[in-house]
């Protein structure tokens, strides 16, 4: 691993569990490899805008017809370049209303680009960002990896689909679950996620 892209998407700032877990992991990796390149995007504090008519046109490949389209294309190009340059992508993904934060969805909307990060061929869609690994830290108030709420998880399947669609098939999910089940369960979830991260990263 030589180059890391870190995407945080919690809106909770310093109180975020996913960001805390990721910060600890990045600090450890930096300690192990001082030459590691780390690019960080905090979508909670600096969100990528949601798509509109100009950015949709720009991202879908039209020649920019106005300054707004040019700016949108430039932002998308920058985000794609950050993704291409990384060999490992670390994503902090809180569960918001059973799915991913809208800020993280907006980031994906800017990097899933036909002809750039995926293409359609005779065999259907093909991801173009192969050879990369993703580590996704999922923080959740409830329990979704087992039990009755499992079918309500629109977070992990969505993230797996998005990443695989652009060719990133090596994905490790680390879950901090039951964060809303009281202080003991919360601390246990954080300890378990820390131990898991120490193993996988
Ligand atoms: C807007 C919002 C929606 C949430 N929706 C859910 C949910 O659907 N299911 C769940 O288990 N937890 C939900 N939670 C709880 C968060 O997943 C939990 O607080 C988690 O710690 C958030 O990650 P973070 O600490 O990294 O910000 C929600 C929290 C917020 C702020």
CSV table of C-alpha atoms in Angstrom, one decimal, residues 69-140:
chain,number,residue,atom,x,y,z
A,69,UNK,CA,-20.6,23.1,-16.2
A,70,UNK,CA,-16.9,23.7,-16.5
A,71,UNK,CA,-16.6,23.9,-12.7
A,72,UNK,CA,-18.7,20.8,-12.2
A,73,UNK,CA,-16.5,18.9,-14.7
A,74,UNK,CA,-13.4,20.1,-13.0
A,75,UNK,CA,-14.6,18.9,-9.6
A,76,UNK,CA,-15.6,15.5,-10.9
A,77,UNK,CA,-12.2,15.2,-12.7
A,78,UNK,CA,-10.4,16.0,-9.4
A,79,UNK,CA,-12.4,13.5,-7.4
A,80,UNK,CA,-11.8,10.8,-10.1
A,81,UNK,CA,-8.1,11.6,-10.2
A,82,UNK,CA,-7.9,11.2,-6.4
A,83,UNK,CA,-9.7,7.8,-6.7
A,84,UNK,CA,-7.4,6.6,-9.6
A,85,UNK,CA,-4.3,7.6,-7.7
A,86,UNK,CA,-5.1,5.6,-4.6
A,87,UNK,CA,-4.4,1.9,-4.2
A,88,UNK,CA,-6.5,1.7,-1.1
A,89,UNK,CA,-9.7,3.6,-0.5
A,90,UNK,CA,-11.0,3.9,3.1
A,91,UNK,CA,-14.6,5.0,3.4
A,92,UNK,CA,-16.4,6.1,6.6
A,93,UNK,CA,-20.1,5.4,6.0
A,94,UNK,CA,-22.5,6.1,8.8
A,95,UNK,CA,-26.0,4.6,8.4
A,96,UNK,CA,-28.5,7.4,7.9
A,97,UNK,CA,-32.1,6.2,7.5
A,98,UNK,CA,-31.0,2.7,6.5
A,99,UNK,CA,-28.7,3.9,3.7
A,100,UNK,CA,-25.6,6.0,3.2
A,101,UNK,CA,-25.4,9.8,3.9
A,102,UNK,CA,-26.5,11.9,1.0
A,103,UNK,CA,-23.1,13.5,1.0
A,104,UNK,CA,-21.5,10.1,0.2
A,105,UNK,CA,-24.1,9.4,-2.5
A,106,UNK,CA,-23.2,12.8,-4.0
A,107,UNK,CA,-19.5,11.8,-4.0
A,108,UNK,CA,-20.3,8.6,-5.8
A,109,UNK,CA,-22.5,10.5,-8.3
A,110,UNK,CA,-19.4,12.5,-9.2
A,111,UNK,CA,-17.1,9.5,-9.6
A,112,UNK,CA,-19.3,6.9,-11.4
A,113,UNK,CA,-18.7,8.2,-14.9
A,114,UNK,CA,-19.3,6.2,-18.1
A,115,UNK,CA,-16.1,6.0,-20.2
A,116,UNK,CA,-14.0,7.2,-17.2
A,117,UNK,CA,-14.6,4.8,-14.3
A,118,UNK,CA,-16.8,2.2,-16.0
A,119,UNK,CA,-17.8,1.5,-19.5
A,120,UNK,CA,-20.5,-0.5,-21.3
A,121,UNK,CA,-19.3,-3.3,-23.5
A,122,UNK,CA,-20.7,-6.3,-25.3
A,123,UNK,CA,-20.7,-8.2,-21.9
A,124,UNK,CA,-22.5,-5.3,-20.1
A,125,UNK,CA,-21.0,-2.8,-17.7
A,126,UNK,CA,-17.3,-3.1,-16.9
A,127,UNK,CA,-15.5,-1.3,-14.0
A,128,UNK,CA,-12.3,0.4,-15.0
A,129,UNK,CA,-10.7,0.9,-11.6
A,130,UNK,CA,-9.4,-2.6,-11.1
A,131,UNK,CA,-6.5,-3.6,-8.7
A,132,UNK,CA,-7.7,-1.4,-5.8
A,133,UNK,CA,-8.9,-2.3,-2.4
A,134,UNK,CA,-11.6,-0.7,-0.3
A,135,UNK,CA,-12.0,-0.7,3.4
A,136,UNK,CA,-15.4,0.6,4.5
A,137,UNK,CA,-16.2,1.5,8.1
A,138,UNK,CA,-19.9,1.3,8.7
A,139,UNK,CA,-21.3,2.9,11.9
A,140,UNK,CA,-24.9,2.1,12.8
